[in-house]
Amino acid sequence: MTLTEPHAPAPADATTRALLEVEALDVYYGASQVLFGLGLTVGEGETVALLGRNGAGKSTTFKAIAGLAPPRRGAVRLAGRELVGVATHHIARAGIGYVPEDRQVFPEHSVEDNLTIGAKAGPKGARDWTLERIYDVFPILAGMRTRMAGRLSGGEQQMLTIARTLMGNPDLVLLDEPSEGLAPIIVVEIAKLIATLREMGVTILMAEQNMHFCLDVATHAAVIDKGVVVYRDTIDGLRANREITDRYLSI
Ligand SMILES: Nc1ncnc2c1ncn2[C@@H]1O[C@H](COP(=O)(O)OP(=O)(O)O)[C@@H](O)[C@H]1O
Ligand SMILES: [Mg+2]
């Protein structure tokens, strides 16, 4: 990951290189198939929203990428490197930072300990994310560095989980439903934070049911329905496409 100054323009589409390529993925839980030939691409510097209703297969897609739900068929490549069959901790080392649905902090440790526990060099040795930089981007955490993580609110824990993942200097961040279960006022803060990361050039794939959360945050959208990606476009393309939003994303 190369961090640019905040507010640098996102790279133009034409020059974007594919960072993550998911191809023809079939994933099963026991005998029941959940993903059907799923395909998805995330370009370097993009913020892609994987949108779909509850049960569509968003979390399973993330688990497959992170190595927690090994696919029966298909390919997952990060910067050209095949990750199917690679152990979860090696996938993390290869540069994928995964923030699961159930935000996981170490409750008995301070905010700062939670951050330093997550610290490691990126796959190419980069250490762009330091405590100082984290506190710059997450000022709310700077004021709580000695507080036990278990005493933080849900929104603060979500921020801490994202921050801890960044401390591992990943090339790609997977955010599974970052707005889920949070009060509307906190959701706005999380959206601002993700927009800041986008402007810094962090590559993000985020799963969401909430399209409105994504409209001002994402650069691109992929819509998943019943284990298949049925649509992919820029976020503005999705915004303008009433047929798709009515069919797959209305409640
Ligand atoms: N551990 C599991 N075992 C069996 N079925 C599961 C498991 N996890 C998810 N599923 C099923 O897989 C489908 C996709 O789930 P999931 O990927 O969690 O969807 P989403 O994140 O879009 O809500 C759903 O039908 C769900 O019930
Ligand atoms: Mg889910």
Short mmCIF file of C-alpha atoms and ligand atoms in Angstrom, two decimals:
data_model
loop_
_atom_site.label_atom_id
_atom_site.label_comp_id
_atom_site.label_asym_id
_atom_site.label_seq_id
_atom_site.Cartn_x
_atom_site.Cartn_y
_atom_site.Cartn_z
CA MET A 1 0.00 0.00 0.00
CA THR A 2 1.29 3.41 -0.87
CA LEU A 3 -0.26 6.16 1.15
CA THR A 4 -0.69 9.47 -0.55
CA GLU A 5 -1.62 12.70 1.15
CA PRO A 6 -5.22 12.89 2.33
CA HIS A 7 -7.56 14.36 -0.30
CA ALA A 8 -5.40 13.25 -3.22
CA PRO A 9 -7.73 12.30 -6.05
CA ALA A 10 -8.58 8.63 -6.43
CA PRO A 11 -6.75 7.03 -9.35
CA ALA A 12 -8.63 7.20 -12.63
CA ASP A 13 -10.33 4.02 -13.79
CA ALA A 14 -8.30 3.65 -16.95
CA THR A 15 -5.04 3.34 -15.04
CA THR A 16 -6.40 1.09 -12.26
CA ARG A 17 -4.74 -2.29 -11.90
CA ALA A 18 -6.70 -5.23 -10.52
CA LEU A 19 -5.56 -5.91 -6.97
CA LEU A 20 -8.10 -8.57 -6.04
CA GLU A 21 -9.52 -10.98 -8.61
CA VAL A 22 -12.17 -13.47 -7.57
CA GLU A 23 -13.15 -15.89 -10.30
CA ALA A 24 -15.89 -18.51 -10.60
CA LEU A 25 -16.04 -19.18 -6.87
CA ASP A 26 -18.18 -22.06 -5.57
CA VAL A 27 -18.49 -22.24 -1.79
CA TYR A 28 -20.45 -24.79 0.21
CA TYR A 29 -21.37 -25.20 3.86
CA GLY A 30 -21.50 -28.97 4.08
CA ALA A 31 -23.76 -30.10 1.26
CA SER A 32 -25.41 -26.73 0.73
CA GLN A 33 -23.96 -24.44 -1.92
CA VAL A 34 -23.96 -20.74 -1.05
CA LEU A 35 -21.76 -19.08 -3.73
CA PHE A 36 -22.30 -19.98 -7.39
CA GLY A 37 -19.48 -19.11 -9.76
CA LEU A 38 -19.02 -15.76 -8.03
CA GLY A 39 -16.77 -13.23 -9.75
CA LEU A 40 -15.51 -9.91 -8.42
CA THR A 41 -12.62 -7.56 -9.12
CA VAL A 42 -11.23 -4.78 -6.95
CA GLY A 43 -8.83 -2.35 -8.56
CA GLU A 44 -5.99 -0.73 -6.70
CA GLY A 45 -7.24 2.33 -4.82
CA GLU A 46 -10.92 1.50 -5.33
CA THR A 47 -13.54 1.35 -2.61
CA VAL A 48 -15.93 -1.34 -3.78
CA ALA A 49 -19.26 -1.87 -2.04
CA LEU A 50 -20.51 -5.45 -2.20
CA LEU A 51 -24.22 -4.84 -1.78
CA GLY A 52 -26.93 -7.38 -1.22
CA ARG A 53 -29.73 -8.43 1.06
CA ASN A 54 -29.32 -10.44 4.22
CA GLY A 55 -28.31 -13.99 3.30
CA ALA A 56 -27.11 -13.09 -0.21
CA GLY A 57 -23.60 -14.40 0.50
CA LYS A 58 -21.57 -11.28 1.36
CA SER A 59 -19.95 -12.64 4.51
CA THR A 60 -19.30 -15.98 2.85
CA THR A 61 -17.51 -14.17 0.01
CA PHE A 62 -15.28 -12.44 2.55
CA LYS A 63 -14.65 -15.68 4.44
CA ALA A 64 -13.70 -17.37 1.18
CA ILE A 65 -11.24 -14.57 0.36
CA ALA A 66 -9.77 -14.68 3.88
CA GLY A 67 -9.44 -18.47 3.81
CA LEU A 68 -12.09 -19.20 6.45
CA ALA A 69 -14.58 -20.77 4.03
CA PRO A 70 -12.38 -22.59 1.53
CA PRO A 71 -13.94 -22.62 -1.92
CA ARG A 72 -14.55 -25.91 -3.68
CA ARG A 73 -13.85 -24.33 -7.07
CA GLY A 74 -12.57 -21.02 -8.38
CA ALA A 75 -9.71 -18.62 -7.87
CA VAL A 76 -8.85 -15.76 -5.52
CA ARG A 77 -5.81 -13.74 -6.54
CA LEU A 78 -4.19 -10.83 -4.78
CA ALA A 79 -1.84 -8.91 -7.08
CA GLY A 80 -1.68 -12.06 -9.22
CA ARG A 81 -0.91 -14.44 -6.35
CA GLU A 82 -3.29 -17.39 -5.94
CA LEU A 83 -4.75 -17.57 -2.42
CA VAL A 84 -7.10 -20.56 -2.65
CA GLY A 85 -5.61 -23.30 -0.50
CA VAL A 86 -3.38 -20.88 1.40
CA ALA A 87 -3.77 -20.88 5.21
CA THR A 88 -5.66 -17.96 6.77
CA HIS A 89 -2.65 -16.49 8.57
CA HIS A 90 -0.62 -16.62 5.36
CA ILE A 91 -3.45 -14.84 3.54
CA ALA A 92 -3.26 -12.10 6.18
CA ARG A 93 0.50 -11.91 5.67
CA ALA A 94 -0.03 -11.71 1.91
CA GLY A 95 -1.76 -8.37 2.53
CA ILE A 96 -5.45 -8.93 3.24
CA GLY A 97 -6.80 -7.21 6.35
CA TYR A 98 -10.18 -8.68 7.30
CA VAL A 99 -12.61 -6.92 9.63
CA PRO A 100 -15.37 -9.47 10.31
CA GLU A 101 -19.01 -8.75 11.07
CA ASP A 102 -18.63 -9.31 14.79
CA ARG A 103 -16.05 -6.68 15.61
CA GLN A 104 -13.42 -8.26 17.74
CA VAL A 105 -11.40 -6.23 20.22
CA PHE A 106 -9.36 -7.54 23.13
CA PRO A 107 -11.71 -6.22 25.84
CA GLU A 108 -9.25 -6.45 28.75
CA HIS A 109 -6.55 -4.55 26.88
CA SER A 110 -6.23 -0.82 26.40
CA VAL A 111 -7.00 0.83 23.08
CA GLU A 112 -3.29 1.34 22.47
CA ASP A 113 -2.46 -2.29 23.30
CA ASN A 114 -5.14 -3.40 20.84
CA LEU A 115 -3.42 -1.31 18.18
CA THR A 116 0.10 -2.51 18.90
CA ILE A 117 -1.09 -6.14 18.97
CA GLY A 118 -2.16 -5.63 15.34
CA ALA A 119 1.10 -3.99 14.25
CA LYS A 120 3.13 -5.71 11.57
CA ALA A 121 4.90 -4.80 8.37
CA GLY A 122 2.96 -5.08 5.12
CA PRO A 123 3.73 -7.81 2.58
CA LYS A 124 6.45 -5.68 0.99
CA GLY A 125 7.82 -4.49 4.33
CA ALA A 126 5.86 -1.22 4.40
CA ARG A 127 5.18 0.35 7.78
CA ASP A 128 3.04 3.23 6.60
CA TRP A 129 0.63 2.87 9.52
CA THR A 130 2.10 3.92 12.83
CA LEU A 131 0.31 4.76 16.09
CA GLU A 132 0.86 8.41 15.27
CA ARG A 133 -0.80 8.11 11.89
CA ILE A 134 -3.68 6.07 13.34
CA TYR A 135 -4.36 8.75 15.97
CA ASP A 136 -4.26 11.34 13.23
CA VAL A 137 -6.92 9.55 11.19
CA PHE A 138 -8.90 8.32 14.24
CA PRO A 139 -8.73 11.30 16.65
CA ILE A 140 -11.45 9.71 18.77
CA LEU A 141 -9.08 6.84 19.61
CA ALA A 142 -6.28 9.24 20.51
CA GLY A 143 -8.36 10.51 23.41
CA MET A 144 -8.95 6.98 24.68
CA ARG A 145 -5.58 5.32 24.33
CA THR A 146 -5.46 4.05 27.92
CA ARG A 147 -9.11 3.00 28.11
CA MET A 148 -9.99 -0.71 28.21
CA ALA A 149 -11.34 -1.66 24.78
CA GLY A 150 -14.24 -3.54 26.39
CA ARG A 151 -15.55 -0.23 27.75
CA LEU A 152 -15.82 1.41 24.32
CA SER A 153 -19.18 1.89 22.60
CA GLY A 154 -20.06 -0.28 19.58
CA GLY A 155 -19.06 2.46 17.16
CA GLU A 156 -15.76 3.07 18.94
CA GLN A 157 -15.04 -0.66 18.90
CA GLN A 158 -15.77 -0.72 15.17
CA MET A 159 -13.25 2.10 14.66
CA LEU A 160 -10.71 0.33 16.84
CA THR A 161 -11.12 -2.89 14.87
CA ILE A 162 -10.59 -1.03 11.58
CA ALA A 163 -7.60 0.82 13.05
CA ARG A 164 -6.04 -2.37 14.36
CA THR A 165 -6.40 -3.97 10.95
CA LEU A 166 -4.68 -0.98 9.33
CA MET A 167 -1.78 -1.41 11.80
CA GLY A 168 -1.03 -4.62 9.90
CA ASN A 169 -0.35 -2.51 6.77
CA PRO A 170 -2.62 -4.53 4.49
CA ASP A 171 -2.82 -3.94 0.73
CA LEU A 172 -6.55 -4.64 0.79
CA VAL A 173 -9.05 -4.12 3.62
CA LEU A 174 -12.24 -6.20 3.81
CA LEU A 175 -14.95 -4.51 5.90
CA ASP A 176 -17.96 -6.69 6.63
CA GLU A 177 -21.01 -4.48 7.29
CA PRO A 178 -19.19 -1.63 9.01
CA SER A 179 -22.46 0.25 9.69
CA GLU A 180 -24.40 -2.71 11.08
CA GLY A 181 -26.02 -2.25 14.47
CA LEU A 182 -24.69 1.27 15.00
CA ALA A 183 -26.65 4.39 15.88
CA PRO A 184 -27.23 6.72 12.88
CA ILE A 185 -24.94 9.41 14.27
CA ILE A 186 -22.08 6.90 14.58
CA VAL A 187 -22.79 5.52 11.11
CA VAL A 188 -22.06 9.01 9.75
CA GLU A 189 -18.69 8.99 11.56
CA ILE A 190 -17.80 5.56 10.15
CA ALA A 191 -18.75 6.74 6.66
CA LYS A 192 -16.48 9.79 7.02
CA LEU A 193 -13.67 7.57 8.18
CA ILE A 194 -14.00 5.21 5.22
CA ALA A 195 -14.09 8.21 2.86
CA THR A 196 -10.84 9.46 4.44
CA LEU A 197 -9.22 6.06 3.91
CA ARG A 198 -10.41 6.08 0.30
CA GLU A 199 -8.84 9.50 -0.24
CA MET A 200 -5.59 8.20 1.23
CA GLY A 201 -5.55 5.52 -1.47
CA VAL A 202 -6.41 2.52 0.75
CA THR A 203 -8.05 -0.25 -1.30
CA ILE A 204 -11.29 -1.38 0.35
CA LEU A 205 -13.94 -4.01 -0.28
CA MET A 206 -16.91 -3.52 2.02
CA ALA A 207 -20.04 -5.59 2.39
CA GLU A 208 -23.24 -3.66 3.07
CA GLN A 209 -27.00 -4.07 3.00
CA ASN A 210 -27.35 -0.33 3.37
CA MET A 211 -26.95 1.21 -0.07
CA HIS A 212 -27.30 4.76 1.24
CA PHE A 213 -24.31 4.26 3.47
CA CYS A 214 -22.25 3.40 0.37
CA LEU A 215 -23.36 6.13 -2.02
CA ASP A 216 -21.02 8.79 -0.64
CA VAL A 217 -18.28 6.39 0.36
CA ALA A 218 -17.69 3.83 -2.39
CA THR A 219 -16.19 4.37 -5.83
CA HIS A 220 -17.71 1.19 -7.28
CA ALA A 221 -20.52 -1.21 -6.51
CA ALA A 222 -21.08 -4.92 -7.01
CA VAL A 223 -24.51 -6.37 -6.29
CA ILE A 224 -24.75 -9.93 -4.97
CA ASP A 225 -27.95 -11.96 -5.01
CA LYS A 226 -28.29 -15.63 -4.04
CA GLY A 227 -24.55 -16.21 -4.21
CA VAL A 228 -23.99 -14.59 -7.60
CA VAL A 229 -22.65 -11.13 -8.49
CA VAL A 230 -25.37 -9.84 -10.78
CA TYR A 231 -24.17 -6.28 -11.43
CA ARG A 232 -21.00 -4.23 -11.29
CA ASP A 233 -20.52 -0.55 -12.09
CA THR A 234 -19.30 2.70 -10.64
CA ILE A 235 -21.26 3.89 -7.62
CA ASP A 236 -22.80 6.63 -9.78
CA GLY A 237 -23.88 4.00 -12.29
CA LEU A 238 -25.66 2.13 -9.51
CA ARG A 239 -27.22 5.29 -8.16
CA ALA A 240 -28.77 5.97 -11.57
CA ASN A 241 -29.96 2.40 -12.09
CA ARG A 242 -33.42 2.19 -10.55
CA GLU A 243 -34.07 -1.23 -12.02
CA ILE A 244 -31.14 -2.76 -10.15
CA THR A 245 -31.69 -0.90 -6.89
CA ASP A 246 -35.42 -1.72 -6.86
CA ARG A 247 -34.87 -5.33 -7.76
CA TYR A 248 -31.98 -6.22 -5.46
CA LEU A 249 -31.56 -3.55 -2.84
CA SER A 250 -34.98 -2.29 -1.79
CA ILE A 251 -36.28 -3.70 1.46
N1 LIG B 1 -21.84 -21.49 8.88
C1 LIG B 1 -22.86 -21.67 8.05
N2 LIG B 1 -23.41 -22.89 7.84
C2 LIG B 1 -24.44 -23.07 6.99
N3 LIG B 1 -25.02 -22.09 6.28
C3 LIG B 1 -24.52 -20.85 6.43
C4 LIG B 1 -23.42 -20.58 7.32
N4 LIG B 1 -23.14 -19.25 7.25
C5 LIG B 1 -24.01 -18.73 6.35
N5 LIG B 1 -24.84 -19.69 5.87
C6 LIG B 1 -25.90 -19.48 4.86
O1 LIG B 1 -25.28 -19.03 3.68
C7 LIG B 1 -26.07 -18.03 3.05
C8 LIG B 1 -25.23 -16.77 2.89
O2 LIG B 1 -24.92 -16.23 4.16
P1 LIG B 1 -23.97 -15.00 4.39
O3 LIG B 1 -22.78 -15.17 3.54
O4 LIG B 1 -23.78 -14.83 5.84
O5 LIG B 1 -24.87 -13.82 3.77
P2 LIG B 1 -24.82 -12.23 4.04
O6 LIG B 1 -23.53 -11.91 4.68
O7 LIG B 1 -25.00 -11.63 2.68
O8 LIG B 1 -25.99 -11.92 4.92
C9 LIG B 1 -27.29 -17.84 3.91
O9 LIG B 1 -28.32 -18.62 3.35
C10 LIG B 1 -26.88 -18.39 5.24
O10 LIG B 1 -27.96 -18.92 5.94
MG MG B 2 -23.10 -10.94 6.47
#
